[in-house]
Amino acid sequence: MFPKREIGNTGLQVSILGFGAASLGNLYKAVSDEDAEKTLAAAISSGIDLYDTAPRYGLGLSERRLGDALRKLPKSDYVISTKVGRVLTPDHKANVNQLRYGFDTPMPFDAHYDYTYDGIMRSFEDSLQRMGLAQVDILLVHDIGVDTHGDKDSYYYQQLVDSGYKALDELRTQGVIKAVGLGVNETEICERVMTLGQFDCFLLAGRYSLLEQGALDTFLPKCEQHGASIILGGPYNSGILATGVKGKAIPHYNYEPAPAHIIEKVVKIEDICQQFKVPLAAAALQFPLGHSAVSTVIPGLGSERRVNKTVELFHHDIPSDFWSSLKDAGLLKADAPIPTQVKLKR
């Protein structure tokens, strides 16, 4: 079992280790239905109770698989988050034998951006149908912002301003959902929407990690002032903090081959990990939870073996001297709060 932390000021409690379900949508490679079932069964038995999915993940496949697993449980045993901002429509010309949007999925649909009131309501209702569930706890606006939309950022953001946020707030006020947030890879859009209304959480991928602590300066304090928690995705920064850089595989950072200065920094972190006999992945997984704004860390989990290994890494005992050594070497910001075993274990 895992300790729990609150999402914003909602009263909603989640396990501090969560489950990112993009891999169950066949991200980059196919996962069989049987393996998906075993993966979710392992996560459920471990005590993980937060499960994050999205229509984009396999064009509905991840939601279907997640719903099939969670439907068997009492609702009090799990918290589920999904996303809005894309509406799926049937595509009879879909080539299901090739990757689409990075997913090897048999689902014959296409995705279209829509952050309007009607688009968000339709996306939400479609997700409930796909999952076969009557309730979602957390609803996240997916991939809004400049990183995704470039010069169309203003167009899509205005949809959220004009009517989309009204849909989110309406669902929350009616008690249909418990929390509203964003699911993004950038902090700028999170700060921007704080002026639009109350957001309870931000699922932020990769922007607060062993490699990046710039969020400490202004972003995380603003979140705490606003009353928004962080659901920390991408703790391995696209893999480099899971694999390290000393193997034969090309290390990836921010979804691309890692630049030289990042590789150099990871080499130094790995050296200190070896000194203290701490797995790099364990340090990456545990580090974000040192900050009080971070409610949970949700790595992507695509196999039963990965679930079991992640739980093991999460509970690996890391001495405080390890974190001090990283700070002394200039590899962590001096003011970065560090996790303690009291926070991570019951």
C-alpha positions as a printed NumPy array, in Angstrom:
array([[  0.   ,   0.   ,   0.   ],
       [  0.99 ,   3.611,  -0.515],
       [  0.406,   6.797,   1.47 ],
       [ -2.114,   9.208,  -0.023],
       [ -2.092,  12.935,  -0.695],
       [ -4.892,  15.329,  -1.517],
       [ -5.579,  16.734,  -4.974],
       [ -5.748,  20.501,  -4.484],
       [ -8.372,  21.379,  -1.895],
       [-10.896,  18.875,  -3.227],
       [-10.745,  16.264,  -0.465],
       [ -9.888,  13.69 ,  -3.137],
       [ -7.045,  11.473,  -1.911],
       [ -4.747,   9.566,  -4.285],
       [ -1.877,   7.124,  -3.832],
       [  1.489,   8.851,  -4.192],
       [  2.396,   6.341,  -6.894],
       [ -0.044,   6.335,  -9.789],
       [ -0.476,   4.542, -13.115],
       [  0.057,   6.254, -16.467],
       [ -1.977,   4.267, -19.004],
       [ -0.625,   5.544, -22.337],
       [  1.2  ,   2.24 , -22.903],
       [ -2.115,   0.397, -22.654],
       [ -3.144,   2.289, -25.781],
       [ -0.279,   0.508, -27.585],
       [  2.15 ,   3.417, -27.468],
       [  4.791,   2.705, -30.159],
       [  4.113,  -1.059, -29.944],
       [  1.224,  -3.434, -29.426],
       [  0.335,  -4.806, -25.994],
       [ -1.961,  -7.828, -26.047],
       [ -5.278,  -7.764, -24.216],
       [ -3.988, -10.519, -21.923],
       [ -0.829,  -8.571, -21.044],
       [ -2.854,  -5.412, -20.46 ],
       [ -5.09 ,  -7.31 , -18.03 ],
       [ -2.073,  -8.706, -16.158],
       [ -0.488,  -5.257, -16.   ],
       [ -3.557,  -3.669, -14.452],
       [ -4.071,  -6.607, -12.089],
       [ -0.505,  -6.182, -10.803],
       [ -1.031,  -2.456, -10.268],
       [ -4.323,  -2.967,  -8.442],
       [ -2.855,  -5.64 ,  -6.165],
       [  0.128,  -3.383,  -5.353],
       [ -2.147,  -0.715,  -3.88 ],
       [ -1.902,   1.857,  -6.691],
       [ -5.271,   3.609,  -6.825],
       [ -4.813,   6.491,  -9.307],
       [ -5.149,   5.609, -12.99 ],
       [ -4.679,   8.206, -15.73 ],
       [ -5.822,   7.72 , -19.306],
       [ -7.   ,   9.788, -22.304],
       [ -8.965,   9.408, -25.54 ],
       [ -5.696,  10.015, -27.424],
       [ -4.044,   6.924, -25.95 ],
       [ -4.683,   4.386, -28.671],
       [ -7.67 ,   6.391, -29.941],
       [ -9.817,   5.013, -27.148],
       [ -8.047,   1.673, -26.58 ],
       [ -6.471,   2.666, -23.259],
       [ -9.805,   3.874, -21.899],
       [-11.543,   0.635, -22.927],
       [ -8.922,  -1.544, -21.273],
       [ -8.808,   0.536, -18.119],
       [-12.583,   0.528, -17.773],
       [-12.73 ,  -3.236, -18.196],
       [-10.307,  -3.68 , -15.282],
       [-11.693,  -1.056, -12.901],
       [-15.368,  -1.831, -13.488],
       [-14.994,  -4.982, -11.384],
       [-13.883,  -3.003,  -8.327],
       [-15.817,  -0.949,  -5.793],
       [-15.58 ,   2.718,  -6.797],
       [-13.924,   3.498,  -3.46 ],
       [-10.925,   1.38 ,  -4.522],
       [ -9.753,   3.615,  -7.368],
       [ -9.473,   7.165,  -8.681],
       [ -9.577,   7.673, -12.439],
       [ -8.577,  10.645, -14.538],
       [ -9.142,  11.111, -18.23 ],
       [ -8.853,  14.021, -20.597],
       [-10.797,  16.33 , -22.874],
       [ -9.782,  18.549, -25.777],
       [ -9.918,  15.894, -28.48 ],
       [-13.094,  14.363, -29.885],
       [-12.842,  10.942, -31.534],
       [-14.81 ,  10.327, -34.716],
       [-15.134,   7.14 , -36.814],
       [-12.627,   6.863, -39.662],
       [-13.472,   4.073, -42.116],
       [-10.253,   4.815, -44.011],
       [ -8.012,   4.414, -40.952],
       [ -4.976,   2.243, -41.629],
       [ -4.944,   0.217, -38.438],
       [ -1.816,  -1.639, -39.564],
       [  0.483,   1.329, -39.036],
       [  1.287,   3.72 , -36.213],
       [ -1.182,   6.591, -35.899],
       [ -0.246,   9.419, -33.542],
       [  2.434,   7.08 , -32.19 ],
       [  0.011,   4.272, -31.298],
       [ -0.237,   0.784, -32.81 ],
       [ -3.97 ,   0.613, -32.279],
       [ -6.787,  -1.316, -33.968],
       [ -9.309,   1.405, -33.09 ],
       [-10.724,   2.905, -36.358],
       [-11.063,   6.504, -35.192],
       [ -9.439,   9.867, -35.733],
       [ -8.982,  12.676, -33.216],
       [ -9.952,  16.331, -33.628],
       [ -9.137,  19.197, -31.267],
       [-12.157,  20.813, -29.632],
       [-11.962,  22.856, -26.42 ],
       [-15.491,  24.315, -26.643],
       [-18.307,  23.624, -24.192],
       [-19.945,  21.148, -26.572],
       [-16.621,  19.511, -27.447],
       [-15.664,  18.98 , -23.813],
       [-19.089,  17.615, -22.902],
       [-19.065,  15.229, -25.849],
       [-15.527,  14.047, -25.098],
       [-16.428,  13.449, -21.445],
       [-19.584,  11.511, -22.261],
       [-17.807,   9.458, -24.949],
       [-15.094,   8.544, -22.42 ],
       [-17.692,   7.272, -19.958],
       [-19.182,   5.12 , -22.721],
       [-15.789,   3.727, -23.772],
       [-14.808,   2.904, -20.2  ],
       [-18.216,   1.581, -19.251],
       [-18.088,   3.658, -16.088],
       [-20.586,   6.102, -14.614],
       [-18.035,   8.412, -13.039],
       [-14.661,  10.049, -13.61 ],
       [-12.889,  11.722, -10.701],
       [-10.438,  14.059, -12.451],
       [-10.978,  15.701, -15.847],
       [ -7.902,  17.199, -17.509],
       [ -7.726,  19.497, -20.529],
       [ -5.234,  17.723, -22.766],
       [ -2.363,  19.28 , -24.721],
       [ -3.543,  22.872, -24.764],
       [ -0.843,  25.517, -25.143],
       [  1.899,  26.692, -27.498],
       [  3.938,  23.482, -27.37 ],
       [  1.121,  21.581, -29.064],
       [ -0.695,  24.205, -31.097],
       [  1.976,  26.697, -32.149],
       [  0.426,  29.61 , -34.015],
       [ -3.079,  28.2  , -33.376],
       [ -2.581,  28.455, -29.624],
       [ -4.691,  31.628, -29.327],
       [ -7.511,  30.072, -31.352],
       [ -7.819,  26.98 , -29.168],
       [ -7.211,  28.84 , -25.918],
       [-10.046,  31.207, -26.774],
       [-12.349,  28.198, -27.105],
       [-11.508,  27.294, -23.515],
       [-12.017,  30.898, -22.379],
       [-15.297,  31.425, -24.22 ],
       [-17.087,  28.223, -23.212],
       [-14.817,  25.27 , -22.435],
       [-14.023,  26.234, -18.86 ],
       [-17.736,  26.666, -18.221],
       [-18.232,  22.975, -19.047],
       [-15.49 ,  21.914, -16.637],
       [-16.779,  24.088, -13.817],
       [-20.343,  22.954, -14.418],
       [-19.407,  19.271, -14.168],
       [-17.451,  19.927, -10.973],
       [-20.189,  22.054,  -9.389],
       [-22.76 ,  19.354, -10.135],
       [-20.509,  16.775,  -8.466],
       [-20.153,  14.732, -11.659],
       [-16.369,  15.115, -11.352],
       [-14.28 ,  16.013,  -8.312],
       [-11.313,  17.864,  -9.83 ],
       [-10.418,  19.921, -12.904],
       [ -6.956,  20.345, -14.376],
       [ -4.652,  20.319, -17.367],
       [ -2.586,  17.488, -18.848],
       [  0.388,  19.2  , -20.525],
       [  4.164,  19.298, -20.95 ],
       [  4.71 ,  23.006, -20.251],
       [  4.301,  25.29 , -17.251],
       [  3.402,  28.499, -19.126],
       [ -0.107,  27.376, -20.001],
       [ -0.704,  26.227, -16.412],
       [  0.131,  29.695, -15.122],
       [ -2.066,  31.261, -17.812],
       [ -5.194,  29.298, -16.917],
       [ -4.892,  30.221, -13.237],
       [ -6.419,  33.577, -14.211],
       [ -9.325,  31.839, -15.946],
       [-10.736,  30.005, -12.926],
       [ -9.973,  27.417, -10.274],
       [ -7.85 ,  24.491, -11.409],
       [ -7.316,  21.735,  -8.858],
       [ -4.33 ,  20.025, -10.457],
       [ -1.885,  19.989, -13.331],
       [ -0.629,  16.752, -14.812],
       [  2.792,  17.993, -15.807],
       [  5.203,  15.76 , -17.707],
       [  8.936,  16.095, -17.156],
       [  9.184,  19.672, -15.91 ],
       [ 10.172,  18.87 , -12.336],
       [ 12.712,  16.08 , -12.099],
       [ 16.267,  15.134, -11.192],
       [ 17.276,  16.981, -14.354],
       [ 14.968,  19.989, -14.129],
       [ 14.11 ,  22.066, -11.08 ],
       [ 13.356,  25.409, -12.698],
       [  9.743,  25.01 , -11.555],
       [ 10.915,  25.735,  -8.002],
       [ 11.497,  29.402,  -8.798],
       [  7.976,  30.568,  -9.555],
       [  5.717,  27.819, -10.884],
       [  5.403,  25.503,  -7.889],
       [  4.887,  28.401,  -5.449],
       [  2.134,  29.734,  -7.737],
       [  0.484,  26.312,  -7.753],
       [  0.437,  26.185,  -3.969],
       [ -0.976,  29.711,  -3.776],
       [ -3.658,  28.833,  -6.338],
       [ -4.553,  25.569,  -4.589],
       [ -3.451,  23.283,  -7.412],
       [ -1.559,  20.028,  -6.952],
       [  0.911,  18.499,  -9.371],
       [  0.333,  15.046, -10.809],
       [  3.907,  14.425, -11.946],
       [  4.169,  12.551, -15.219],
       [  7.352,  11.681, -17.073],
       [  9.617,  11.317, -14.01 ],
       [ 12.256,   9.706, -16.216],
       [ 12.378,  12.628, -18.692],
       [ 11.454,  10.416, -21.662],
       [ 13.624,   7.54 , -20.505],
       [ 17.093,   8.91 , -19.832],
       [ 16.589,   8.736, -16.049],
       [ 15.384,   5.143, -16.314],
       [ 18.072,   3.748, -18.6  ],
       [ 20.979,   6.045, -17.759],
       [ 23.566,   6.835, -20.41 ],
       [ 26.185,   4.141, -19.905],
       [ 24.511,   1.449, -21.964],
       [ 24.487,   0.917, -25.726],
       [ 21.017,   2.342, -26.355],
       [ 20.612,   5.954, -27.448],
       [ 19.341,   7.863, -24.39 ],
       [ 16.23 ,   9.976, -24.944],
       [ 15.272,  13.242, -23.272],
       [ 12.122,  15.254, -24.042],
       [ 11.116,  12.661, -26.646],
       [ 14.331,  13.131, -28.641],
       [ 17.922,  11.837, -28.532],
       [ 19.523,  13.532, -25.531],
       [ 21.883,  16.494, -26.165],
       [ 25.475,  16.347, -24.957],
       [ 25.018,  18.597, -21.91 ],
       [ 22.146,  16.449, -20.6  ],
       [ 24.155,  13.261, -21.121],
       [ 27.076,  14.814, -19.243],
       [ 24.831,  15.699, -16.299],
       [ 23.298,  12.234, -16.155],
       [ 26.773,  10.656, -16.153],
       [ 27.583,  12.657, -13.012],
       [ 24.297,  11.699, -11.356],
       [ 24.923,   8.035, -12.199],
       [ 28.364,   8.214, -10.594],
       [ 26.826,   9.353,  -7.302],
       [ 24.109,   6.704,  -7.626],
       [ 26.806,   4.039,  -7.9  ],
       [ 28.628,   5.465,  -4.897],
       [ 25.507,   5.09 ,  -2.739],
       [ 24.205,   1.935,  -4.489],
       [ 21.011,   3.767,  -5.435],
       [ 19.333,   2.857,  -8.753],
       [ 19.06 ,   5.96 , -10.94 ],
       [ 15.425,   5.137, -11.694],
       [ 14.611,   4.927,  -7.974],
       [ 16.047,   8.39 ,  -7.368],
       [ 14.138,   9.808, -10.35 ],
       [ 10.885,   8.241,  -9.195],
       [ 11.129,   9.377,  -5.59 ],
       [ 12.659,  12.841,  -5.978],
       [  9.56 ,  14.845,  -7.077],
       [  7.603,  13.77 ,  -3.995],
       [  9.897,  15.821,  -1.812],
       [  7.872,  18.878,  -2.819],
       [  4.575,  19.46 ,  -1.038],
       [  2.861,  20.566,  -4.258],
       [  3.387,  17.134,  -5.828],
       [  0.525,  14.81 ,  -4.911],
       [  1.544,  11.788,  -6.948],
       [  4.043,  10.503,  -9.516],
       [  2.636,   8.53 , -12.462],
       [  5.188,   6.745, -14.625],
       [  3.946,   4.977, -17.743],
       [  3.407,   1.304, -16.949],
       [  3.029,  -1.069, -19.874],
       [  3.716,  -4.539, -18.46 ],
       [  3.31 ,  -6.625, -15.325],
       [  7.096,  -6.754, -14.949],
       [  7.31 ,  -2.978, -15.232],
       [  4.706,  -2.513, -12.526],
       [  6.508,  -4.839, -10.127],
       [  9.884,  -3.233, -10.824],
       [  8.468,   0.265, -10.382],
       [  6.987,  -0.608,  -7.002],
       [ 10.359,  -2.036,  -5.965],
       [ 12.174,   1.128,  -7.086],
       [  9.63 ,   3.307,  -5.352],
       [ 10.338,   1.65 ,  -2.013],
       [ 14.126,   1.533,  -2.409],
       [ 15.721,   3.058,   0.692],
       [ 17.624,   6.211,  -0.304],
       [ 19.784,   7.835,   2.403],
       [ 19.627,  11.587,   2.938],
       [ 23.374,  11.792,   2.274],
       [ 22.682,  10.791,  -1.325],
       [ 20.549,  13.868,  -1.918],
       [ 23.091,  16.053,  -0.105],
       [ 25.844,  14.761,  -2.382],
       [ 23.814,  15.67 ,  -5.479],
       [ 23.384,  19.194,  -4.114],
       [ 27.061,  19.511,  -3.181],
       [ 27.973,  18.527,  -6.733],
       [ 25.629,  21.158,  -8.17 ],
       [ 23.395,  18.49 ,  -9.699],
       [ 20.327,  19.473,  -7.672],
       [ 19.239,  22.988,  -6.795],
       [ 20.233,  23.845,  -3.251],
       [ 16.637,  24.67 ,  -2.305],
       [ 15.129,  21.516,  -3.788],
       [ 13.137,  19.702,  -1.074],
       [ 14.115,  16.056,  -0.773],
       [ 11.865,  13.088,  -0.103],
       [ 11.987,  11.165,   3.124],
       [ 11.084,   7.566,   3.723],
       [  8.379,   8.724,   6.155],
       [  6.606,  10.429,   3.263],
       [  6.952,   7.471,   0.912],
       [  6.038,   4.534,   3.151],
       [  3.389,   3.637,   5.655]])
